[in-house]
CSV table of C-alpha atoms and ligand atoms in Angstrom, one decimal:
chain,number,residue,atom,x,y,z
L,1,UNK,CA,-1.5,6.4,16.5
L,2,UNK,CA,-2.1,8.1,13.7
L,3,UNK,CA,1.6,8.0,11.4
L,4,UNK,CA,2.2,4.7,13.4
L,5,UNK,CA,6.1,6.5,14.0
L,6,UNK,CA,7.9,5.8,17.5
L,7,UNK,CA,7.2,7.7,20.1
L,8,UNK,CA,9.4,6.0,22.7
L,9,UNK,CA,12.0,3.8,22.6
L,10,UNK,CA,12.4,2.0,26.7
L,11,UNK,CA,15.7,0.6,25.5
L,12,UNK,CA,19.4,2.0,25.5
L,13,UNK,CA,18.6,4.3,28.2
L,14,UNK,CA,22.1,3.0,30.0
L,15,UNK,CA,23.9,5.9,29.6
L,16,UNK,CA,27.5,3.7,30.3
L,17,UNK,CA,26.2,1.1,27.6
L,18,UNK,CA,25.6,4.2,24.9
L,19,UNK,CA,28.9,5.4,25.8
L,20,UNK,CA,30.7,1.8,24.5
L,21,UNK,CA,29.2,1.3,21.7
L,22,UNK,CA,29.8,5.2,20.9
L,23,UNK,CA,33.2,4.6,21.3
L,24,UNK,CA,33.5,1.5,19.2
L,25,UNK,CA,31.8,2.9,16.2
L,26,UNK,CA,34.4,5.9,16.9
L,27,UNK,CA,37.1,3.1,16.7
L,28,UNK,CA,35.9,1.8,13.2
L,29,UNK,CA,35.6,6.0,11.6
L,30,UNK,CA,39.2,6.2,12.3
L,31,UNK,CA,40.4,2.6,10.9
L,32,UNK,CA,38.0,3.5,8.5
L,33,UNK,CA,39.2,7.0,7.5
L,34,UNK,CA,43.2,5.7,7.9
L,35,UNK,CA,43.3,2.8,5.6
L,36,UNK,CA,43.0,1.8,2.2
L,37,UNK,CA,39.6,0.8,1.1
L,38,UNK,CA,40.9,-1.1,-1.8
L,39,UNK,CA,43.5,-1.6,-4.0
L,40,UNK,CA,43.4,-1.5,-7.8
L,41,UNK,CA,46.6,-3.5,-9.9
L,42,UNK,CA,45.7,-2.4,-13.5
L,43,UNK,CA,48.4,-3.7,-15.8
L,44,UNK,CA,51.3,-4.0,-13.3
L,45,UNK,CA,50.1,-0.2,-11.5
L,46,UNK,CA,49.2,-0.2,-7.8
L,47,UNK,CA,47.2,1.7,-6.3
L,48,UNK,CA,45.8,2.1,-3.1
L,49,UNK,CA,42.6,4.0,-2.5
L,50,UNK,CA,41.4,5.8,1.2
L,51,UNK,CA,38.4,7.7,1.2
L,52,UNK,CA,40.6,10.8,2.1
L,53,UNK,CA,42.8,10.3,-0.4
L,54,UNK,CA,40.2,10.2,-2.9
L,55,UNK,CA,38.1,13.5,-1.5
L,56,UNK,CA,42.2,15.0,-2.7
L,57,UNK,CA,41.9,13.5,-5.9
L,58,UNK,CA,38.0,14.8,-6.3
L,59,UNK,CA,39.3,18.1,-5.2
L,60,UNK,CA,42.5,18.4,-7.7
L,61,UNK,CA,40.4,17.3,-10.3
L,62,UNK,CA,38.5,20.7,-10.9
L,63,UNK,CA,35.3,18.7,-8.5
L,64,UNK,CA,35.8,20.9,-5.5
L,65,UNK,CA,31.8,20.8,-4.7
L,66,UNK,CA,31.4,17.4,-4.8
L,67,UNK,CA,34.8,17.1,-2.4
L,68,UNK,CA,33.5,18.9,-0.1
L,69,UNK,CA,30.2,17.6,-0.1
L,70,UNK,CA,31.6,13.8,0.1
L,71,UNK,CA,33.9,15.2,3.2
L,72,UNK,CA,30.9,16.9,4.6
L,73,UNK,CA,28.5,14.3,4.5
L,74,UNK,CA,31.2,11.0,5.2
L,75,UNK,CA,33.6,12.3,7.4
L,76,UNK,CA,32.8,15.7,9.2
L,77,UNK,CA,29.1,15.2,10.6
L,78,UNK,CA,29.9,11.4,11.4
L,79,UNK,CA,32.4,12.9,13.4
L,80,UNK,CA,30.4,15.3,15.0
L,81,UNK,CA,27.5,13.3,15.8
L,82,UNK,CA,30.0,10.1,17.1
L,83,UNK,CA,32.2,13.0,18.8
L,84,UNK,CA,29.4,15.3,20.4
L,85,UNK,CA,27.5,11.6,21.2
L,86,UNK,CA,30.3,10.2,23.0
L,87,UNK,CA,31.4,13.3,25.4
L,88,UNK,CA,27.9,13.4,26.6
L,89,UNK,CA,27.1,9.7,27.4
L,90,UNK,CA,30.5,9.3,28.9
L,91,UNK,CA,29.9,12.8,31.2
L,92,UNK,CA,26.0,11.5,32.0
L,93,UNK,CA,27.4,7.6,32.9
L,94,UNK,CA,30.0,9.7,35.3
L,95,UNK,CA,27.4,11.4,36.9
L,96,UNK,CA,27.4,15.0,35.2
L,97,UNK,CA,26.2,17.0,32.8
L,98,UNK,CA,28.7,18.2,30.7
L,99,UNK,CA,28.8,22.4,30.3
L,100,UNK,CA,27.3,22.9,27.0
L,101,UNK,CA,25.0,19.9,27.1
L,102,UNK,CA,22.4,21.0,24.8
L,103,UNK,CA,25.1,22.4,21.9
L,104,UNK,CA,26.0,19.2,22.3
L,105,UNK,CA,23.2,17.3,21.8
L,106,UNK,CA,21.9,19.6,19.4
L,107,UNK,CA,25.1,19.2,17.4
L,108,UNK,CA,24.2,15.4,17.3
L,109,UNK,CA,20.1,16.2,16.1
L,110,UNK,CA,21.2,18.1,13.1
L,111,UNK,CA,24.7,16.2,12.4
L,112,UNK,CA,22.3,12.8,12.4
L,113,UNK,CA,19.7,13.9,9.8
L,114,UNK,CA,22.9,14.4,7.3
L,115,UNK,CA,25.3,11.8,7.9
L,116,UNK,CA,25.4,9.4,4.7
L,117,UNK,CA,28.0,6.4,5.7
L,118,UNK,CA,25.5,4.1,4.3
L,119,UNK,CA,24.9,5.9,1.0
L,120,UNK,CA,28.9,5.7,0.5
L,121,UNK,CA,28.9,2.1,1.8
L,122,UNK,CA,26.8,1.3,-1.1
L,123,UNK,CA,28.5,3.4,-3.5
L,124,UNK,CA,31.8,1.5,-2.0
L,125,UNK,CA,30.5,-1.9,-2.6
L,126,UNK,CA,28.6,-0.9,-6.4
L,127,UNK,CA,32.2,1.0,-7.3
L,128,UNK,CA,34.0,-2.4,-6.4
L,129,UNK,CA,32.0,-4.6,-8.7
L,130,UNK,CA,32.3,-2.5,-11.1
L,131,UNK,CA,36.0,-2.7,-11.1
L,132,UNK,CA,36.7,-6.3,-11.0
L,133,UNK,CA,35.9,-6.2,-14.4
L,134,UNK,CA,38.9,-3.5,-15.4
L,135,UNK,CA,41.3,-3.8,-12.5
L,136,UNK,CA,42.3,-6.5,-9.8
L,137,UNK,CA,40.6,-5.8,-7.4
L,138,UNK,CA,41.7,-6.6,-3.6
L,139,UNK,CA,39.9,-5.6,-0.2
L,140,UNK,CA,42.0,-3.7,2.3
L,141,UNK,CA,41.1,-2.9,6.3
L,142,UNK,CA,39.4,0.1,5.3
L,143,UNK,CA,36.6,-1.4,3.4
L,144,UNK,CA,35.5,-3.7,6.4
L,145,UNK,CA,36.0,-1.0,9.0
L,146,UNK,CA,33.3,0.9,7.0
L,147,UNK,CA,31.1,-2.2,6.8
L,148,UNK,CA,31.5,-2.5,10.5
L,149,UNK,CA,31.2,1.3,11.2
L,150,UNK,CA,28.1,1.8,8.7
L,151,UNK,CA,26.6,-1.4,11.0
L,152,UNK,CA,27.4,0.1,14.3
L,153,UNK,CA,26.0,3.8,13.5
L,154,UNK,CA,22.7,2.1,12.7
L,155,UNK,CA,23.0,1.3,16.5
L,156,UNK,CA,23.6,4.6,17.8
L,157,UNK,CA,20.8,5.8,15.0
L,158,UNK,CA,18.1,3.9,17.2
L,159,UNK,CA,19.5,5.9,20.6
L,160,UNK,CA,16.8,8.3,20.9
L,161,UNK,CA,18.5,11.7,22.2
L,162,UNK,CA,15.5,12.4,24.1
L,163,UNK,CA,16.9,9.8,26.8
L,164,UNK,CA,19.4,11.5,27.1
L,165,UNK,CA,17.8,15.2,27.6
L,166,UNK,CA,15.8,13.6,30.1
L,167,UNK,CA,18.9,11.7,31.8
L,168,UNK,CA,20.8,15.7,31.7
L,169,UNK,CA,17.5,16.6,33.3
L,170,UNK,CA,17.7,14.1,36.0
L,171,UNK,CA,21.0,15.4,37.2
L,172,UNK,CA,20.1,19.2,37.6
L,173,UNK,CA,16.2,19.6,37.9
L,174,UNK,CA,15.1,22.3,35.6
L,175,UNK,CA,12.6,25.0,36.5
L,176,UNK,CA,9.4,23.6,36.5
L,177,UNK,CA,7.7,24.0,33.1
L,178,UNK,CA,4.0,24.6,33.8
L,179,UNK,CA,1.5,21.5,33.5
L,180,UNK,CA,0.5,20.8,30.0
L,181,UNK,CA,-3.6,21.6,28.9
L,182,UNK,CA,-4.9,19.0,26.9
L,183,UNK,CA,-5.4,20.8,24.4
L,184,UNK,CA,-2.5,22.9,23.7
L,185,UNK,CA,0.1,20.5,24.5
L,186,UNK,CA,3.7,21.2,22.7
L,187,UNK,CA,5.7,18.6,21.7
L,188,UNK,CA,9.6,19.7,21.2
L,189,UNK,CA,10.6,18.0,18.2
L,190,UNK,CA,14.6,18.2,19.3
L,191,UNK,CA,14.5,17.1,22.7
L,192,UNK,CA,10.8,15.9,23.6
L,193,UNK,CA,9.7,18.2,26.1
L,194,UNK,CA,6.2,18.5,26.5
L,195,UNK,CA,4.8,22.1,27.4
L,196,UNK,CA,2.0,24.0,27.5
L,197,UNK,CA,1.2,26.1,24.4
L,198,UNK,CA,1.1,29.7,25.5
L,199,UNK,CA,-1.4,30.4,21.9
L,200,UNK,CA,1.8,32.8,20.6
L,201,UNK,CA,2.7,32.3,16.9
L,202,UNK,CA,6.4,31.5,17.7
L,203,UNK,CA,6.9,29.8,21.2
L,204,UNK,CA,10.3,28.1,22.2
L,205,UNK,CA,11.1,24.7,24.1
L,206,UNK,CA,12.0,25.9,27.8
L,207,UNK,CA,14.3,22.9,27.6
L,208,UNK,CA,16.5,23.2,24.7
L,209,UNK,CA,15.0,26.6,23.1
L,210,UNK,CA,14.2,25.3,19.8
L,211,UNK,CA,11.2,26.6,18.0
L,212,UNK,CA,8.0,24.4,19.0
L,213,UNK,CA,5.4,23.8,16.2
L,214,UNK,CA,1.8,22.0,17.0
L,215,UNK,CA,3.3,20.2,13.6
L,216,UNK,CA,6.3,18.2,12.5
L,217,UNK,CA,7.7,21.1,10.1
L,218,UNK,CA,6.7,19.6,6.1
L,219,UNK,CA,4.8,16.6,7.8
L,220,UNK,CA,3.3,15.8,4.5
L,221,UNK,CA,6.4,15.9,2.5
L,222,UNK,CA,8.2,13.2,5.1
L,223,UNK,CA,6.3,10.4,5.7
L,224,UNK,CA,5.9,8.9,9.1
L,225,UNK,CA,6.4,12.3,10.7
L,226,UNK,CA,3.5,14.3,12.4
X,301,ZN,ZN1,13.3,21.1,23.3
């Protein structure tokens, strides 16, 4: 109502439909990650580039900080997220909650607010035009698995992880979390749990234990949250 963001999202609650398109996106990181993206001919030299490959070359090149920040943010917590996202809908479509459920889906929370596949799709595609002019220029497997990958994450982007707290929930009933008062009403901003404010200064989400704020933590420096 008032920053016009989503509260609730009725689609992909289908735990067994998550769990496919999880595992296809999983499909296209590895093509991704295990062939060339492209390969250069610049007079009479081949080369062929993987993303890998050039996270080595970053790192021998005296760049170790931006190596490991182009492994962190394109290939580790992609994995994590796609990883951590797919052992949970494929335990909940089976009809259990897997042991350590909320690492799990709290893995996937933080892992999803720094994955950057688009970013490097971009840079991909910019890096590419800018070579035709130098080099010739050919695109390899890699380069559409990350196209197809990059469109396929912005699927499992739109799953809101709150489903599946609530589907975990379903399976083994929780304690029962007093009724909310109007007026004091929580909201857990990790898995959407809505509690009764107890008027302490630091209060945690009976659900998942993460801190609960009346606030979206820097509201007014991220639009659209509240
Ligand atoms: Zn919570």
């Amino acid at each position: 109502m008032r920053c016009r963001s989503v509260l609730y999202r009725g689609i992909h609650s289908d735990a067994s439909r998550m769990a496919a398109i999880v595992l296809a996106a999983l499909i296209a990181y590895v093509i991704a990650q295990c062939y060339p993206i492209v390969e250069l001919e610049v007079n009479g030299n081949v080369s062929r580039a993987t993303l890998l490959g050039s996270i080595l070359v970053l790192w021998q090149g005296h760049m170790p900080l931006v190596a490991a920040a182009v492994f962190l943010f394109t290939i580790l917590l992609p994995a994590i997220e796609l990883l951590a996202l797919l052992h949970v809908t494929l335990a909940l479509a089976l009809g259990h909650k897997p042991k350590s459920f909320n690492l799990l889906l709290y893995a996937v929370y933080l892992a999803r607010r720094w994955g950057m596949t688009e970013v490097l799709m971009i840079g991909i595609l910019i890096t590419i035009v800018k070579m035709t002019s130098l080099a010739t220029v050919v695109l390899e497997p890699g380069l559409f698995a990350f196209a197809a990958l990059t469109l396929m994450l912005a699927i499992v982007v739109s799953f809101d992880p709150k489903i599946l707290w609530n589907l975990g929930d379903a399976l083994t009933p929780q304690p029962d979390v007093p009724p909310p008062v109007a007026q004091a009403a929580l909201s857990c901003h990790v898995c959407g749990l809505v509690s009764a404010g107890s008027g302490a200064q630091h209060q945690e989400c009976p659900r998942c234990h993460a801190q609960l704020h009346h606030r979206h933590p820097y509201s007014l420096g991220a639009p659209g949250r509240c």
